[in-house]
PDB file of C-alpha atoms in Angstrom:
ATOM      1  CA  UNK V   1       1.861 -14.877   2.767  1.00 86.00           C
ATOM      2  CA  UNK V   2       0.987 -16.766  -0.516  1.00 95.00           C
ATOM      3  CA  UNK V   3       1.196 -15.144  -3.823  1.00 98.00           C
ATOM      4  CA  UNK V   4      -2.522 -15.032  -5.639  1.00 98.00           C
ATOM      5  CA  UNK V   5      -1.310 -14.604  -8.598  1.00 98.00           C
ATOM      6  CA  UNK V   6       1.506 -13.110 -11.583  1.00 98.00           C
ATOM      7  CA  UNK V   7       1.533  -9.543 -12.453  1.00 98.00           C
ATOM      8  CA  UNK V   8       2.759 -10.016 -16.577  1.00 98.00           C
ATOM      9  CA  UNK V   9       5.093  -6.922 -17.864  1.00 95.00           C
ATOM     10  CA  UNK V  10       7.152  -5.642 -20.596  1.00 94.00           C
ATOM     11  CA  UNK V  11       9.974  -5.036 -18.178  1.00 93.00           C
ATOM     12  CA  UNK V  12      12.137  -7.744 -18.137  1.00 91.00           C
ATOM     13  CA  UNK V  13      15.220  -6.142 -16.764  1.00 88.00           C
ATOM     14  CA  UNK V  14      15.569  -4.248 -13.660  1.00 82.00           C
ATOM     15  CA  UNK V  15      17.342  -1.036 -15.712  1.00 79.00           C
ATOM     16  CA  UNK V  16      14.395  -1.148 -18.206  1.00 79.00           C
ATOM     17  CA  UNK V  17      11.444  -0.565 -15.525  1.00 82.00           C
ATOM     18  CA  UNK V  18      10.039   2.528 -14.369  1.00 80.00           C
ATOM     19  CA  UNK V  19      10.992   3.977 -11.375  1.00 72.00           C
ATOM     20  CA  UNK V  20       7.117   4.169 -10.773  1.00 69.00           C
ATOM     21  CA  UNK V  21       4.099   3.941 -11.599  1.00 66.00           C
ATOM     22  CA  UNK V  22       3.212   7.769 -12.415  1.00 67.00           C
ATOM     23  CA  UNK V  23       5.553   7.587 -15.039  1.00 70.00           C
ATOM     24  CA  UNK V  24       4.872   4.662 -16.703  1.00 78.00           C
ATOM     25  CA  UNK V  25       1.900   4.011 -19.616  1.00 87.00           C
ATOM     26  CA  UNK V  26       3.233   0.368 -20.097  1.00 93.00           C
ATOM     27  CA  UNK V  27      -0.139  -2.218 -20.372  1.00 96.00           C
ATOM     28  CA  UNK V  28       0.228  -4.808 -17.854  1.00 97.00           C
ATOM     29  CA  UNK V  29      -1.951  -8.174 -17.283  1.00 98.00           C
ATOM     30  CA  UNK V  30      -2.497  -9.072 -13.510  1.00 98.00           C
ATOM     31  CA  UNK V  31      -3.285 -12.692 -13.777  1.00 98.00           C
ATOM     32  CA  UNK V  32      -5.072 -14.391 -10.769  1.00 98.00           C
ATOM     33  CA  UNK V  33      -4.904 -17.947 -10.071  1.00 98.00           C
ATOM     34  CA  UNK V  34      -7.932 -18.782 -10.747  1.00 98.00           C
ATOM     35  CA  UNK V  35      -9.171 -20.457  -7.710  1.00 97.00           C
ATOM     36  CA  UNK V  36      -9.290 -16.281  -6.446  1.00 98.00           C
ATOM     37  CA  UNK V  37     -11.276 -15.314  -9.733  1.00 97.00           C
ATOM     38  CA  UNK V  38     -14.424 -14.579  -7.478  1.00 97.00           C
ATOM     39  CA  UNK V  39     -12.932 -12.187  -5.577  1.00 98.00           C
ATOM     40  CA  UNK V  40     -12.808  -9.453  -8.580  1.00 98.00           C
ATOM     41  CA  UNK V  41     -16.237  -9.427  -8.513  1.00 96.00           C
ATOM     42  CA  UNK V  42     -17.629  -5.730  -8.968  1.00 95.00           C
ATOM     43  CA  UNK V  43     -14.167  -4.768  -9.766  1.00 97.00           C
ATOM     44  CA  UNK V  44     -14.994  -3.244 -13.274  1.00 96.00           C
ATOM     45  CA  UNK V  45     -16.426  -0.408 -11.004  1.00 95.00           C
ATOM     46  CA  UNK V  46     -13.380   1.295  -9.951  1.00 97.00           C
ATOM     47  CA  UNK V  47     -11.272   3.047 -12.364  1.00 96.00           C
ATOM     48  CA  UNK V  48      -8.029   2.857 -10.207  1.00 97.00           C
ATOM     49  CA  UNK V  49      -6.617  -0.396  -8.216  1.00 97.00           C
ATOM     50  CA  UNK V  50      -3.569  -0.780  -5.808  1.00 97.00           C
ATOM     51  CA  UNK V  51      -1.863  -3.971  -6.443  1.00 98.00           C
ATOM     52  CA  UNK V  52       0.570  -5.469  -3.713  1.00 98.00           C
ATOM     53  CA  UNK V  53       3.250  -7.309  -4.502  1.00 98.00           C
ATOM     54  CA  UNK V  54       6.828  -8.775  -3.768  1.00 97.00           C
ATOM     55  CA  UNK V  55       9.808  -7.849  -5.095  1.00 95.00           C
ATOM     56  CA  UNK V  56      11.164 -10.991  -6.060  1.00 93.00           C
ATOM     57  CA  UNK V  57      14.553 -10.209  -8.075  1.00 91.00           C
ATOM     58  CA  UNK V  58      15.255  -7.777  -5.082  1.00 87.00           C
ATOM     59  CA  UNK V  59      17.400  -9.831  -2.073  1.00 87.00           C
ATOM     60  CA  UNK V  60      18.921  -8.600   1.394  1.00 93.00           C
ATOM     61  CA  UNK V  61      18.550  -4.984   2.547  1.00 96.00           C
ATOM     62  CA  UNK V  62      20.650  -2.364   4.484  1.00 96.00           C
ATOM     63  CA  UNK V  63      19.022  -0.002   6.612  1.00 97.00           C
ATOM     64  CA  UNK V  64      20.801   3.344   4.472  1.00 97.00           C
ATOM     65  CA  UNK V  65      20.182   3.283   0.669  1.00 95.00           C
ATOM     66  CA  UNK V  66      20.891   5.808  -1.967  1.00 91.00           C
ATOM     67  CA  UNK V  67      17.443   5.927  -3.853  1.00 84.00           C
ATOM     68  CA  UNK V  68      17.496   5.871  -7.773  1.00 79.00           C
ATOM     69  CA  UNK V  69      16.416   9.395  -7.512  1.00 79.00           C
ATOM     70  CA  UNK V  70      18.998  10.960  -5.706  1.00 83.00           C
ATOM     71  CA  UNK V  71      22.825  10.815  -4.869  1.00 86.00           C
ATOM     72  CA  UNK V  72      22.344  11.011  -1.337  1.00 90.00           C
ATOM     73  CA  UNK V  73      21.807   8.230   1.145  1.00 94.00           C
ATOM     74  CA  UNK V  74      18.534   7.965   3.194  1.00 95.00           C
ATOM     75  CA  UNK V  75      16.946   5.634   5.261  1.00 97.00           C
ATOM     76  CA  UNK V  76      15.162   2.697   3.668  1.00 97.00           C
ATOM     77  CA  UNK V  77      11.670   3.632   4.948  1.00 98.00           C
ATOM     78  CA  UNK V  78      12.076   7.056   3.715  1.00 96.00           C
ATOM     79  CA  UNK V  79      12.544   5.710   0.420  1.00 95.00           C
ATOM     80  CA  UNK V  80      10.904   3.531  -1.472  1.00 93.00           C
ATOM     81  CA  UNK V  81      13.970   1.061  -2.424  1.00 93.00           C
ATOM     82  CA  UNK V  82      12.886  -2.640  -3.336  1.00 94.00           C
ATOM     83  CA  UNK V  83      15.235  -3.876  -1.359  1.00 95.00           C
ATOM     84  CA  UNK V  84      13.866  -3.643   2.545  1.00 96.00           C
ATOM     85  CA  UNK V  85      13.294  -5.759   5.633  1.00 97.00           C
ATOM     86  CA  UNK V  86      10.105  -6.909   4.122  1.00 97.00           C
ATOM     87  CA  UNK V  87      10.593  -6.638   0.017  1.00 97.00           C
ATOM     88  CA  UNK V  88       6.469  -5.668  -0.257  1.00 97.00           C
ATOM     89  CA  UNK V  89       5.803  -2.801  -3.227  1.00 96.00           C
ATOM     90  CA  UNK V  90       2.418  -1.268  -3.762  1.00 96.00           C
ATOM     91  CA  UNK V  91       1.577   0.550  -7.553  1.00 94.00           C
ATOM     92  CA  UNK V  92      -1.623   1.457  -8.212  1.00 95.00           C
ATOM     93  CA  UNK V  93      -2.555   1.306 -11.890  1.00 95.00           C
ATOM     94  CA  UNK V  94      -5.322   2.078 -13.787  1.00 96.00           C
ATOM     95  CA  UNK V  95      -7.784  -1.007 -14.645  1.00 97.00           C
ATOM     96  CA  UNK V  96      -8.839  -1.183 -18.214  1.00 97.00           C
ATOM     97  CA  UNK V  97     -10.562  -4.213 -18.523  1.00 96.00           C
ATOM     98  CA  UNK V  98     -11.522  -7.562 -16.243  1.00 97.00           C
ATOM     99  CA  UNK V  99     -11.860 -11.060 -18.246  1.00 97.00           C
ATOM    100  CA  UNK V 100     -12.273 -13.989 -15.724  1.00 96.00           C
ATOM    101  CA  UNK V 101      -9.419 -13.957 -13.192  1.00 97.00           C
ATOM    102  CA  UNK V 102      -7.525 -11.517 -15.451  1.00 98.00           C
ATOM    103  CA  UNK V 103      -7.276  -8.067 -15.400  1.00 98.00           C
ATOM    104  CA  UNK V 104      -5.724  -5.728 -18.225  1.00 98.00           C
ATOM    105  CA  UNK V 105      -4.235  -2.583 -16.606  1.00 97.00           C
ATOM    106  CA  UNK V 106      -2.264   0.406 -17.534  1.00 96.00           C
ATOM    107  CA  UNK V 107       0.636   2.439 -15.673  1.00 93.00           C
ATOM    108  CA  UNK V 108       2.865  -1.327 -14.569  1.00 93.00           C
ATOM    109  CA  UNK V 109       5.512  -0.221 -13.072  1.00 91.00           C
ATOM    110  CA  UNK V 110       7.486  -3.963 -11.990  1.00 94.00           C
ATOM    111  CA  UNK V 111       9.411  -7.054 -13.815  1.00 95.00           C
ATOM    112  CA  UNK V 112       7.142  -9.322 -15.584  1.00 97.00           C
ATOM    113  CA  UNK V 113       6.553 -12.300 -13.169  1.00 97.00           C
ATOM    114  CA  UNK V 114       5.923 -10.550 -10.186  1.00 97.00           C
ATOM    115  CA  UNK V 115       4.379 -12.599  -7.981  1.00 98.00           C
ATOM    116  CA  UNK V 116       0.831 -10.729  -6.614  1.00 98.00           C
ATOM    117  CA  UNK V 117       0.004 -11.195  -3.026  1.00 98.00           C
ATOM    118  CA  UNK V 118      -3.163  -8.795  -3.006  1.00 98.00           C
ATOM    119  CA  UNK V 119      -5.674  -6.345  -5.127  1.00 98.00           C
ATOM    120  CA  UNK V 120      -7.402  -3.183  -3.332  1.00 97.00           C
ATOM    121  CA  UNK V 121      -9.719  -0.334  -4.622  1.00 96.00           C
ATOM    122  CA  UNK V 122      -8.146   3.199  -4.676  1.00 96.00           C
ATOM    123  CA  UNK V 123     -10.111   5.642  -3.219  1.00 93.00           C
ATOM    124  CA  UNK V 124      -9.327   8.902  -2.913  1.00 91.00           C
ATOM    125  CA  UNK V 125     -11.038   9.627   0.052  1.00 87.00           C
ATOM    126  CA  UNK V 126      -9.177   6.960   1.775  1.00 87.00           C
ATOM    127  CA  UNK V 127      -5.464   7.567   0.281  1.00 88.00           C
ATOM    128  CA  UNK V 128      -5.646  11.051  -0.374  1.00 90.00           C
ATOM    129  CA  UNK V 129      -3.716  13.934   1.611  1.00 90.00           C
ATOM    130  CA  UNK V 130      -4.016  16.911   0.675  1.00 86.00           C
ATOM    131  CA  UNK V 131      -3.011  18.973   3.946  1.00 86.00           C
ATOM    132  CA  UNK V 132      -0.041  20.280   4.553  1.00 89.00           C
ATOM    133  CA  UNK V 133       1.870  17.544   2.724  1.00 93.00           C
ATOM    134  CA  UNK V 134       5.792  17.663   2.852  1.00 93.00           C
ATOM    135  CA  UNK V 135       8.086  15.106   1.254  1.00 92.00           C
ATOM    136  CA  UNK V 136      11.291  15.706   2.307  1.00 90.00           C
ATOM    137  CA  UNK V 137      14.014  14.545   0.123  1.00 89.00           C
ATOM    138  CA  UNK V 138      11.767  13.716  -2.894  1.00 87.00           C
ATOM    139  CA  UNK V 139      10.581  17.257  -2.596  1.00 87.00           C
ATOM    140  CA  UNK V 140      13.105  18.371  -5.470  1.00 78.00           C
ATOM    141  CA  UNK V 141      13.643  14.772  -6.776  1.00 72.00           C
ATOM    142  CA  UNK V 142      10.067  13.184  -7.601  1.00 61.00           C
ATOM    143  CA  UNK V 143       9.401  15.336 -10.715  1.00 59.00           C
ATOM    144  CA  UNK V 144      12.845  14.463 -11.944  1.00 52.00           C
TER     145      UNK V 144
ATOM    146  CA  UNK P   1       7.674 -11.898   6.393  1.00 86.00           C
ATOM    147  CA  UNK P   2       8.759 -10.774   9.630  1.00 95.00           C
ATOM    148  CA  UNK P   3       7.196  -7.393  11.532  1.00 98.00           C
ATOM    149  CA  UNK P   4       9.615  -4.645  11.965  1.00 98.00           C
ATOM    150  CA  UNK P   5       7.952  -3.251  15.037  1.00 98.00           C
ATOM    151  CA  UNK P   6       4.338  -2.633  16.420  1.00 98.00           C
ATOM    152  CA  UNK P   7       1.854  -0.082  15.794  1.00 98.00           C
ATOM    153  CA  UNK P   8       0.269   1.032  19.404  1.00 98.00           C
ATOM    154  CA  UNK P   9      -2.820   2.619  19.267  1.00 95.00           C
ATOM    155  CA  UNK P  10      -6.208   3.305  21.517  1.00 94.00           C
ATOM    156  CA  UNK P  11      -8.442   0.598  19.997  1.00 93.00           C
ATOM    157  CA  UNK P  12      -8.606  -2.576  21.543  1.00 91.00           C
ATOM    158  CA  UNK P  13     -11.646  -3.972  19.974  1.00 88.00           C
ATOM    159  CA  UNK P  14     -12.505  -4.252  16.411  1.00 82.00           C
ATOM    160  CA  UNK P  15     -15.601  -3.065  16.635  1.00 79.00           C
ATOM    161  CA  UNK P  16     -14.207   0.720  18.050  1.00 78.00           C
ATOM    162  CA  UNK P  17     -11.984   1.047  15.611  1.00 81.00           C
ATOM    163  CA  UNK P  18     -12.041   3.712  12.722  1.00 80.00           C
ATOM    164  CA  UNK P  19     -13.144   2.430   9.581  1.00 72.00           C
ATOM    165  CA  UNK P  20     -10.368   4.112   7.765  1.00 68.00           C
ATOM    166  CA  UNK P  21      -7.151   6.106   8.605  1.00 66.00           C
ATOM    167  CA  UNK P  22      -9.161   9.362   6.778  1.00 67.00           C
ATOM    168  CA  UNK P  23     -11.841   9.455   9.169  1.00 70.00           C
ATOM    169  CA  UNK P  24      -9.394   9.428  12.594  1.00 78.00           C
ATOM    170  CA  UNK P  25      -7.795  11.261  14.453  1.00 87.00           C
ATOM    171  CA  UNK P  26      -6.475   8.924  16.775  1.00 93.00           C
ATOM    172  CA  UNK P  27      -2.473   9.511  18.025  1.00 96.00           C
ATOM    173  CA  UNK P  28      -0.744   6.177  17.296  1.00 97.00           C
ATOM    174  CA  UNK P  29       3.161   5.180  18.311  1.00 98.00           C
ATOM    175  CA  UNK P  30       5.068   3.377  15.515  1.00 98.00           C
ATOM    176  CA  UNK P  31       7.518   1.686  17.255  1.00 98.00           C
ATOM    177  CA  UNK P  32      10.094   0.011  15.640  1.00 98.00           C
ATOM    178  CA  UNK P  33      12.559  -2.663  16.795  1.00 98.00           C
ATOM    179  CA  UNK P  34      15.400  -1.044  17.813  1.00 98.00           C
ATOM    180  CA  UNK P  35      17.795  -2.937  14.905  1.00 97.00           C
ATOM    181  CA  UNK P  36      15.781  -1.649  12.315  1.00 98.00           C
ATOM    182  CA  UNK P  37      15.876   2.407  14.045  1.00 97.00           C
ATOM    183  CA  UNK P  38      18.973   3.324  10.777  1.00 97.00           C
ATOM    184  CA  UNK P  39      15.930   3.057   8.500  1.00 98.00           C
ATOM    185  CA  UNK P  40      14.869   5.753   9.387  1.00 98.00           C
ATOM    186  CA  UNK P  41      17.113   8.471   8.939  1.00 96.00           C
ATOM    187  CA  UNK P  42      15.456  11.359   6.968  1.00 95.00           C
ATOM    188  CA  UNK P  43      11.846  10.495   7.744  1.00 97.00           C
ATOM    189  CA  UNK P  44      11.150  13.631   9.764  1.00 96.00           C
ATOM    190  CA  UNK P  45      10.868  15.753   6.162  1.00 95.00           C
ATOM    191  CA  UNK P  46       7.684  14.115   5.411  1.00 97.00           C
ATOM    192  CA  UNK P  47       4.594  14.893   6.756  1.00 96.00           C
ATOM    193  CA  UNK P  48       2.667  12.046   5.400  1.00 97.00           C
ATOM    194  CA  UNK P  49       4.081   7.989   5.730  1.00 97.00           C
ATOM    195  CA  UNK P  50       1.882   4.654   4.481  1.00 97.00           C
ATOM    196  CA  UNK P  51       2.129   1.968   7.266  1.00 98.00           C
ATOM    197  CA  UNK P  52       1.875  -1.573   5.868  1.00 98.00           C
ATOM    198  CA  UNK P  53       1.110  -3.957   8.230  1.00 98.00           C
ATOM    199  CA  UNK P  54      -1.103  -7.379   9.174  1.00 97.00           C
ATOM    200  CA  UNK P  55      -4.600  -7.943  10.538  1.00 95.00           C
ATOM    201  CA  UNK P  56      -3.346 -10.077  12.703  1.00 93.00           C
ATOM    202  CA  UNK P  57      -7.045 -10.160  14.643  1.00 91.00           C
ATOM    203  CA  UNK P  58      -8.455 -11.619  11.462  1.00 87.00           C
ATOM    204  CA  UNK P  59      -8.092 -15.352  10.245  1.00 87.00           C
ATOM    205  CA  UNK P  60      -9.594 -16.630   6.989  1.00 93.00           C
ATOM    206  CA  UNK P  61     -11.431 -15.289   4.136  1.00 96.00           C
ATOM    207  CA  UNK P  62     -13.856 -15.487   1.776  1.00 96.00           C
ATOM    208  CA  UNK P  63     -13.772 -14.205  -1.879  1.00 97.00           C
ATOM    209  CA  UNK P  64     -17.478 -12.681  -1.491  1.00 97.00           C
ATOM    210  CA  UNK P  65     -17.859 -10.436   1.575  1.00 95.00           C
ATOM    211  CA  UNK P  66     -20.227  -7.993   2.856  1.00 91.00           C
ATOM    212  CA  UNK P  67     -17.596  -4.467   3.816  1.00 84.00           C
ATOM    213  CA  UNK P  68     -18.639  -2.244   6.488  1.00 79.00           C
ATOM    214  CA  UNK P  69     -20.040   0.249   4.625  1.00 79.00           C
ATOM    215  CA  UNK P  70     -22.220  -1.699   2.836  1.00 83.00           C
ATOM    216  CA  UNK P  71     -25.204  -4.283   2.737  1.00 86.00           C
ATOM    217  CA  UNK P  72     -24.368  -6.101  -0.687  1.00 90.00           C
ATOM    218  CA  UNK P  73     -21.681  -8.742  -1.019  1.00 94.00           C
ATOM    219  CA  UNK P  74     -18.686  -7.805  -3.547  1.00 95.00           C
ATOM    220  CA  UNK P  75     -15.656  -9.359  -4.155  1.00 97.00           C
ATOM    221  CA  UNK P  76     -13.136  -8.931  -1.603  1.00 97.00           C
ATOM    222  CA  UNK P  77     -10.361  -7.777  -3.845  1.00 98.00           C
ATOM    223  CA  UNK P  78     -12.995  -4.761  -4.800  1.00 96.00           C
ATOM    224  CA  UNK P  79     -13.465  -4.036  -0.850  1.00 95.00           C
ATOM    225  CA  UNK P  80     -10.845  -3.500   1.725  1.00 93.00           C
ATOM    226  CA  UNK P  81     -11.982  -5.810   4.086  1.00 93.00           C
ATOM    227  CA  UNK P  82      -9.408  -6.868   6.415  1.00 94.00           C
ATOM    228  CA  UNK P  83     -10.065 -10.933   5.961  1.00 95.00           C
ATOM    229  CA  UNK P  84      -8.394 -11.421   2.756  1.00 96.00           C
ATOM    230  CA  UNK P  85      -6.237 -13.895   1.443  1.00 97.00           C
ATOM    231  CA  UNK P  86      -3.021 -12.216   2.343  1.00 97.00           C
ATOM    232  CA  UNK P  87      -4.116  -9.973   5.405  1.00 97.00           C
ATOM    233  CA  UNK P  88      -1.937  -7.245   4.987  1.00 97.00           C
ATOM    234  CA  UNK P  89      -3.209  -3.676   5.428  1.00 96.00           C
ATOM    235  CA  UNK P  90      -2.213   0.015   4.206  1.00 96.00           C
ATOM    236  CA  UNK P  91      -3.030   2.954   6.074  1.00 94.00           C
ATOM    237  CA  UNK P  92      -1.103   6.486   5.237  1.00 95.00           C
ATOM    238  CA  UNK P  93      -1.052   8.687   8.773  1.00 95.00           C
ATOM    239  CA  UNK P  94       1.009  12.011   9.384  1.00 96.00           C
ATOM    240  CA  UNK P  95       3.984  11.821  10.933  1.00 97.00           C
ATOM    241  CA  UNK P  96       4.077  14.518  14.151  1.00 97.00           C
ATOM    242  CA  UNK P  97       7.268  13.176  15.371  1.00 96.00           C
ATOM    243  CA  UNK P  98       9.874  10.782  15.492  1.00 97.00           C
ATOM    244  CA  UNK P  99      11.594  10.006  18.718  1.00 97.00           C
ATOM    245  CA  UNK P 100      15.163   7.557  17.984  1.00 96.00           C
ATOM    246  CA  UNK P 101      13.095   4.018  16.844  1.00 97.00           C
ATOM    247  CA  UNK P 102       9.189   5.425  17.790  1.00 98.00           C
ATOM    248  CA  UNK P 103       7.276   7.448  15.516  1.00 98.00           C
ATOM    249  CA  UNK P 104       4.322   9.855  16.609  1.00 98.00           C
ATOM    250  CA  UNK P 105       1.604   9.324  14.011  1.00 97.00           C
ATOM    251  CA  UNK P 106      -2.296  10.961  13.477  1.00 96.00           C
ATOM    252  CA  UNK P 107      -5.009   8.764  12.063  1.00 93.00           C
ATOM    253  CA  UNK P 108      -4.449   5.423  12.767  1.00 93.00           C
ATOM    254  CA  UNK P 109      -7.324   2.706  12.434  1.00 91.00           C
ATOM    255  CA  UNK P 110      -5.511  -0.177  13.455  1.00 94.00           C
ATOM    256  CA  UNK P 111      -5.838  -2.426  16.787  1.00 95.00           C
ATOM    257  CA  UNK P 112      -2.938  -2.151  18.897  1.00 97.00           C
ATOM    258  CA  UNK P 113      -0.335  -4.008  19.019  1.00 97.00           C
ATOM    259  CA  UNK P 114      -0.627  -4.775  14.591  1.00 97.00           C
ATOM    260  CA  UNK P 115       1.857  -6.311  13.656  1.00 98.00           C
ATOM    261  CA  UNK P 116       4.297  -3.738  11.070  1.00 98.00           C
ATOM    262  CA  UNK P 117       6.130  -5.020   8.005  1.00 98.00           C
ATOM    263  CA  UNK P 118       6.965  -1.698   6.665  1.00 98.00           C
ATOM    264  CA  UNK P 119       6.866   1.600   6.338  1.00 98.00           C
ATOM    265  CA  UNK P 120       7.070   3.942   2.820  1.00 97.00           C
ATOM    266  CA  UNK P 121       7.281   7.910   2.036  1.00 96.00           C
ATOM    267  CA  UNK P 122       3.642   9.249   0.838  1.00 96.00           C
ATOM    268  CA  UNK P 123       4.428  10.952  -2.102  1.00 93.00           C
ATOM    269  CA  UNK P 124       1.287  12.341  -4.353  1.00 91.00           C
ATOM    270  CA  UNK P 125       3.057  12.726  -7.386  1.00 87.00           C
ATOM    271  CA  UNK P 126       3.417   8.891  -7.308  1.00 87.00           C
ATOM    272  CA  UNK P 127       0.193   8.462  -5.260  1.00 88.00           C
ATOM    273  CA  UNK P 128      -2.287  10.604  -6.310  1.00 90.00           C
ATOM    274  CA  UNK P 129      -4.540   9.731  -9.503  1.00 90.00           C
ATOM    275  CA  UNK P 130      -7.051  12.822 -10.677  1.00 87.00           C
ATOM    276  CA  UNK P 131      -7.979  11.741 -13.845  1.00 87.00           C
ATOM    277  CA  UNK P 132     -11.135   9.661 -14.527  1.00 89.00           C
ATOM    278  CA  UNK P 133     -11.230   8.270 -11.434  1.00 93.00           C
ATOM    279  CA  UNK P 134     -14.162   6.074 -10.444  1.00 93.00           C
ATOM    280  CA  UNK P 135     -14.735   4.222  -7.203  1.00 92.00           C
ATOM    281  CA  UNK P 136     -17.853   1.810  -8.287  1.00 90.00           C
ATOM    282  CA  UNK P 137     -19.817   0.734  -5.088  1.00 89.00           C
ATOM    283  CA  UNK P 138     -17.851   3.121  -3.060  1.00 87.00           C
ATOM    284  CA  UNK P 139     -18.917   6.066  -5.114  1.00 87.00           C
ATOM    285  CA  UNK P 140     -22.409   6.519  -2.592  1.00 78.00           C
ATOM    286  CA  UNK P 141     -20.483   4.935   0.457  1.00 72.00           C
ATOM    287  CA  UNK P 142     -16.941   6.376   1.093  1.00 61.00           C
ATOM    288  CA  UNK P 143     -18.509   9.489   2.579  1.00 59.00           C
ATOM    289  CA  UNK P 144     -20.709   7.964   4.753  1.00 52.00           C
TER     290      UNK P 144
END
């Protein structure tokens, strides 16, 4: 895994950033080297991308963390702590505008410098549940 | 980047395999490496988990590629196609059951024996955008 580019943020403190994405309006620039510039092609269609990423300020993990949300302890892959076996985050952000191998979006959500390892479409008929969805602890704690 | 475990599923050959988690209802075990089983505590309260993981049956890429569901080329970063610069892949299944370091998941479209790197909570009010959503060259193919 190579990073393909910089995500650029306001956020240059850990304490400053939002706890995600939903919450945030904060204009980002996701900055491809350019050698990957071709691979944004048709891009400008979608209204909505998922951007991968690695949590670079964020080293070592246990296995029980207590989330920012909550006071309780949970298992790290019921959570979505940075800090984890394999420090990967996803946000998905909306895309204002594409120029070259940069792409202006809204809703950043990580430290400015995070390095980008890949861009997908969102699409709802992929990544949405709607069924019978339960989310356990964050069921009182993700509106907070 | 090391896997925490393997996803086991009933497709053996790309070419059987679902072309997204939202279109199967294939039973999948998650099973993770036994040192990593702590990370899961609390998991059972959601019905709804996103497995990151690698494509480790694909090697190479190229920025311009033609997807499944389509005959045109588009960039790959506006496509999910599975050869990609950094091959990782997100799929969100429900969780039926966890059993100490296995997990009982519907809807997986992966090969078995992928490769895991991690597993997060699906929560919609951090996953789910409504408004002015648009999925460009999907928008007459995601339903096909």
């Amino acid at each position: 895994m190579h990073p393909i580019g910089v995500i650029h943020s306001p956020f240059t403190e850990k304490d400053q950033t939002p706890i995600q994405t939903s919450r945030s309006q904060a204009i980002g620039l996701v900055e491809l080297y350019p050698e990957f510039a071709d691979g944004l092609d048709d891009i400008e269609g979608l209204s909505h991308i998922q951007l991968l990423y690695v949590f670079h300020q964020s080293s070592g993990y246990t296995l029980r963390v207590k989330p920012f949300l909550d006071d309780q302890e949970h298992g790290v892959f019921a959570t979505r702590y940075p800090q984890r076996p394999n420090p990967i985050g996803i946000s998905t952000v909306r895309l204002l505008f594409r120029q070259g191998n940069a792409l202006t979006v809204e809703g950043v959500d990580v430290l400015d410098g995070t390095p980008l390892l890949d861009i997908k479409p969102y699409v709802p008929d992929f990544d949405v549940r709607t069924n019978g969805v339960r989310v356990g602890w964050y069921e009182t704690r993700s509106k907070k």
